[in-house]
PDB file of C-alpha atoms in Angstrom:
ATOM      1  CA  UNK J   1     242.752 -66.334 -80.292  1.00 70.00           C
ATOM      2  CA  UNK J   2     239.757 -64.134 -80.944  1.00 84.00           C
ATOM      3  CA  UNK J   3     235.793 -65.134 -81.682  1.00 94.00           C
ATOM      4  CA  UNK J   4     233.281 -63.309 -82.546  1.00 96.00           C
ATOM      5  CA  UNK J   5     229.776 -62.759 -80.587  1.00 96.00           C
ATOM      6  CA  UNK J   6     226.614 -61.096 -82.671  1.00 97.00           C
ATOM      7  CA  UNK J   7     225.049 -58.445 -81.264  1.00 97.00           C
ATOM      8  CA  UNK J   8     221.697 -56.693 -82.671  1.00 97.00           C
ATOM      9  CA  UNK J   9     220.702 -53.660 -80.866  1.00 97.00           C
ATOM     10  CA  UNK J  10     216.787 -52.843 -82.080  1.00 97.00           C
ATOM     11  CA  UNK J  11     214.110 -50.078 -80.478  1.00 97.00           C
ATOM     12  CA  UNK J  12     210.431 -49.982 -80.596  1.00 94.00           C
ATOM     13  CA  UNK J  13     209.225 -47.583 -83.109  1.00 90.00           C
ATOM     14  CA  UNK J  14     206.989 -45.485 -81.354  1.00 90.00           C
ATOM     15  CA  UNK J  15     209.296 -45.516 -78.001  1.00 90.00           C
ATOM     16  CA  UNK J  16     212.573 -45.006 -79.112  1.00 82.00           C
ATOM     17  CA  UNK J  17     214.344 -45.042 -76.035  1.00 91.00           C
ATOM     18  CA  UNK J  18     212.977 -48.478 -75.186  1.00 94.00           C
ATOM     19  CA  UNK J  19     215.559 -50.660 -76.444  1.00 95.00           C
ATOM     20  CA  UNK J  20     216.502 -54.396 -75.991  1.00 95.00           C
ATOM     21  CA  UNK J  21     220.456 -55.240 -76.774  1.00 96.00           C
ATOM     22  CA  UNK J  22     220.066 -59.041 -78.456  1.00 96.00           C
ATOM     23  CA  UNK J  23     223.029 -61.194 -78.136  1.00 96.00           C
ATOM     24  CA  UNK J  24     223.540 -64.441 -80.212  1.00 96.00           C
ATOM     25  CA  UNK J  25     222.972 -67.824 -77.835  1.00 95.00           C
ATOM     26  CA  UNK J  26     224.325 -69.807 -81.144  1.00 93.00           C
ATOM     27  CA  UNK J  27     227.905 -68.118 -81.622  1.00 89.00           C
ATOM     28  CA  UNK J  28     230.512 -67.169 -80.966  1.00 94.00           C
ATOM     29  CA  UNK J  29     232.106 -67.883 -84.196  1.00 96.00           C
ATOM     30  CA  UNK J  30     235.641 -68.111 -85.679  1.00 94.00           C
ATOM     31  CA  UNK J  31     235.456 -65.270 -88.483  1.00 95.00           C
ATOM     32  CA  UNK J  32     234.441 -62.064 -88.542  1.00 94.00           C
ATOM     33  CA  UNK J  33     232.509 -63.193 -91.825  1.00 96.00           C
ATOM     34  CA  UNK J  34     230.488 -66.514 -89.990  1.00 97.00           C
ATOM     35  CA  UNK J  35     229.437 -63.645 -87.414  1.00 97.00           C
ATOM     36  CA  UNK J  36     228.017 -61.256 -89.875  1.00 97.00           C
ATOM     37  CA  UNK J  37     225.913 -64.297 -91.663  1.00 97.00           C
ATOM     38  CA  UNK J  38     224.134 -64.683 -88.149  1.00 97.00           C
ATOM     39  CA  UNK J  39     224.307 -60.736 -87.363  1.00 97.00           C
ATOM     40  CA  UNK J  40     221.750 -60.997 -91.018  1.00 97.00           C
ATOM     41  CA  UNK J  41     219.872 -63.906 -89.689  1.00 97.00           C
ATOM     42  CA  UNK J  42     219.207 -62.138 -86.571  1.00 97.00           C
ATOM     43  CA  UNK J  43     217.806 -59.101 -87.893  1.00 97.00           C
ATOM     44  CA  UNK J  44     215.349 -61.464 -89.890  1.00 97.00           C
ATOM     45  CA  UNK J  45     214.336 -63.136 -86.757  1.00 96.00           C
ATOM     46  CA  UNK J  46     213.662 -59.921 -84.701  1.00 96.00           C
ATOM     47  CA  UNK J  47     211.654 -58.551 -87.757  1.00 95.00           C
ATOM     48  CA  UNK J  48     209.984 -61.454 -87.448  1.00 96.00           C
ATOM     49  CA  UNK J  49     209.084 -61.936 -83.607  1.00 94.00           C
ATOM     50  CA  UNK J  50     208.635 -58.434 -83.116  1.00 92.00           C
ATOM     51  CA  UNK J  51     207.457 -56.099 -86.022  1.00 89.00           C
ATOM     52  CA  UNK J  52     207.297 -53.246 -84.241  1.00 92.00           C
ATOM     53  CA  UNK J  53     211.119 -52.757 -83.425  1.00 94.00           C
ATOM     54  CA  UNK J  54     213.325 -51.310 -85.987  1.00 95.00           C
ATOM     55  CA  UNK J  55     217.336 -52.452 -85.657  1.00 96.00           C
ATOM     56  CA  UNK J  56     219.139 -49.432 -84.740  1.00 96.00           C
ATOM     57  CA  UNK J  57     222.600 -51.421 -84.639  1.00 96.00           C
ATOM     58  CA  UNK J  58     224.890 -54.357 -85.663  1.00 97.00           C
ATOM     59  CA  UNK J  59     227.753 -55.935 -84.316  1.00 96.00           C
ATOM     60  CA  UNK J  60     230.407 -58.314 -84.093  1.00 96.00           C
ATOM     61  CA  UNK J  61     232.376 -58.154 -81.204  1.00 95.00           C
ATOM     62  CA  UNK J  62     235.589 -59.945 -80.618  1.00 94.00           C
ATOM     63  CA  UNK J  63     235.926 -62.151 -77.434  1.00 86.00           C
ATOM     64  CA  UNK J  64     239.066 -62.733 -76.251  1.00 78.00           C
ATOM     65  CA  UNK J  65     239.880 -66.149 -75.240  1.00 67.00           C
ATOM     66  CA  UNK J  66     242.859 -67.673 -73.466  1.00 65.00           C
ATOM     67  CA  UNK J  67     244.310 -70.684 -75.398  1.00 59.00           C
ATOM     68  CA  UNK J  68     244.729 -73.863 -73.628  1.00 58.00           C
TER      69      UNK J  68
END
């Protein structure tokens, strides 16, 4: 069955190239939709911690796991 991880990609304003690639510790979640609630929540939390990044990306990607 498939899960989803969040993944927020987000680059300092005035260095664009330096980027950091954040990846959800909480998930990964069942839905596509449960991943894109904490994809938002994310964003809010970078804004938050770092103001001078701007989010340059949003994902959900699927994980593949094998079923026991």
């Amino acid at each position: 069955f498939h899960m989803f991880t969040a993944i927020v990609f987000a680059c300092w304003l005035h260095s664009p190239n330096d980027c950091t690639q954040f990846i959800d510790k909480q998930g990964p979640y069942k839905t596509e939709g449960e991943c894109a609630t904490r994809v938002v929540r994310m964003i809010k939390e970078i804004r938050n911690i770092t103001p001078g990044k701007i989010i340059v990306g949003a994902d959900c990607t699927v994980i593949v796991q094998e079923s026991t």
